[in-house]
Amino acid sequence: GNEIFEKLGALGTITNLVVYLTAVFHLRSITTATIVNVFNGTTNLAPVLGAFLADTYLGRYATLGLASVASQLGLLIVMLTAAVSRLHPPRCDPGRLCSGPTPGQQAFLLFGFAFLVIGAGGIRPCNLAFGADQFDPRTEDGRKGINSFFNLYYFTFNLAMMISATLIIYVQSNVSWSVGLAIPAVLMFFSCAFFFLGSRTYVKVRPEGSPFSSIAQVLVAAFRKRRLKLPGSSITMFFAESNSSLMSVFMDGFRILDKAAIVTPEDEIKPDGYAADPWQLCTLQQVEQVKCIVRIIPVWSTGILYQLAATQQQTYVIFQALQSNRHLGRSNFQIPAASFVVFPMLGMSLWIPIYDRIVAPRLERITKKEGGLTLLQRMGIGLVLSVAVMTTAGVIEERRRSHALRHHRTVGVTTNGGAVSPFSSLWLIPPLILLGVSEAFNVISQVEFYYKQFPENMRSIAGSLLFCGFALGGYLSSLMVTVVHRSTGRGQSRNWLAEDLNKGRLDLFYYSIAVLGVLNLVYFAACAKWYRYKA
């Protein structure tokens, strides 16, 4: 209940920010794209801090409770910016320039965004791990329950996003912004209520201390003992049998880190089995954990460039839709531009059961591997499809633009003065569906990869790693948009990202991202070949 209403509430607001900032706050498209990218990046980076606080100090229950309340306050503030006339710019008069927001109006809106960031920072890394805490992995029923919970989680996530991107966005765009933003605030209230109603029944795992301290101790101890020679076996190394939360995985490579666990005459071990100075002597389990993380980081970094494709299909595809014919046939009904973000979710939701029930069993018989393909193979397929997405999107944008310029007939004008092309917006759907299939391969495999390969006492950190990649991808996207906007608009050259897409070359921007995707794929292939799975 908490998960469904939280996603309906938060995503019902965040998904339509592009249209809200341009239609109500009268911001330019380039400014809107930058703000949305930075906001999305920050909400995805905040889970790293939230995961650290949850694993080290607060625990997942307290973190989720505080974050749910913060999200509630953020949605109320954003709703007030639409409901109270003094908190947003006046409506545009026909034939006159639209006045932008005052510093006070902008500050109040950003104040609401800040609470949404705090909410995302606590909810995103903890909700999946907290749900898994309710099951006992030592029993068969508990293990089955965890798997069922993961499947239900992703189904809930996609269901909530599709409802947000259709029904709620339709109310916001066609009925009233104040009503459309009040609905997510009310839904978030129910999310908080559901969460706190179950407080007495939850299993609440206590925090085990900072995992980052353990990593730092290994690095410092290995540096201090860098001149020691490695023993021929692990018998002379420090192994803490009493610490059940640290799992030994024994990976090859990075032998220099093993020096942190060499027991010397100067090292003192207390009666309880722990080292007197953990910055001088570390357990072999700690060393192996650091090796796990070192091997995961290069694979994780490939997800940053992967997000370039996904980010553009969540921002500029809305501007493309606004300058395309969004009518269904000859009817007067128009598809809300922001609702196009639902199609990647639809593609993912359709592909997941097809792969699980039809494709994977057949691949298992051929490859003899669980799931048919390894996690890294599935991630690689997602990267290949992302290149195809951007290439296809570039071709479609070129056709959309040519219909508006060469045929000399349009079907309307946008609020920024750009002509609406007669090119049907339905052509934007195929690459979006393909993007959903790409995410089903790459993103879901990333989540499973981090969950299975990370040390057990860093599960919240593992949950935040995906969102951290989203964050850096969002920031990289903002940087790329800014650089391309400034570098292509000089002198006689045409600005690729012009306010009016018909005067720009968005297709070339998409092709550039496709080229970066190819380079990223080559880098990923090298990382995947080098990686060794945790035993």
PDB file of C-alpha atoms in Angstrom, residues 312-313 315-317 320 390-391 393-395 397 496 505-515:
ATOM      1  CA  GLN A 312      16.426  12.366 -23.622  1.00  0.00           C
ATOM      2  CA  GLN A 313      13.392  10.167 -24.174  1.00  0.00           C
ATOM      3  CA  THR A 315      12.486  15.316 -21.802  1.00  0.00           C
ATOM      4  CA  TYR A 316      12.914  16.141 -25.479  1.00  0.00           C
ATOM      5  CA  VAL A 317      10.376  13.538 -26.573  1.00  0.00           C
ATOM      6  CA  GLN A 320       8.650  16.576 -29.957  1.00  0.00           C
ATOM      7  CA  MET A 390      18.582   6.755 -30.360  1.00  0.00           C
ATOM      8  CA  THR A 391      19.241   5.943 -34.022  1.00  0.00           C
ATOM      9  CA  ALA A 393      14.546   8.401 -32.686  1.00  0.00           C
ATOM     10  CA  GLY A 394      16.882  10.499 -34.840  1.00  0.00           C
ATOM     11  CA  VAL A 395      15.349   9.184 -38.073  1.00  0.00           C
ATOM     12  CA  GLU A 397      12.709  13.409 -35.669  1.00  0.00           C
ATOM     13  CA  TRP A 496      20.636  21.883 -32.691  1.00  0.00           C
ATOM     14  CA  ARG A 505      18.570  19.712 -35.489  1.00  0.00           C
ATOM     15  CA  LEU A 506      17.481  17.475 -32.644  1.00  0.00           C
ATOM     16  CA  ASP A 507      18.099  14.461 -34.904  1.00  0.00           C
ATOM     17  CA  LEU A 508      21.849  15.191 -34.946  1.00  0.00           C
ATOM     18  CA  PHE A 509      21.800  15.419 -31.157  1.00  0.00           C
ATOM     19  CA  TYR A 510      20.204  11.968 -31.008  1.00  0.00           C
ATOM     20  CA  TYR A 511      22.778  10.544 -33.434  1.00  0.00           C
ATOM     21  CA  SER A 512      25.581  11.924 -31.218  1.00  0.00           C
ATOM     22  CA  ILE A 513      24.168  10.055 -28.232  1.00  0.00           C
ATOM     23  CA  ALA A 514      23.986   6.888 -30.359  1.00  0.00           C
ATOM     24  CA  VAL A 515      27.724   7.223 -31.138  1.00  0.00           C
TER      25      VAL A 515
END
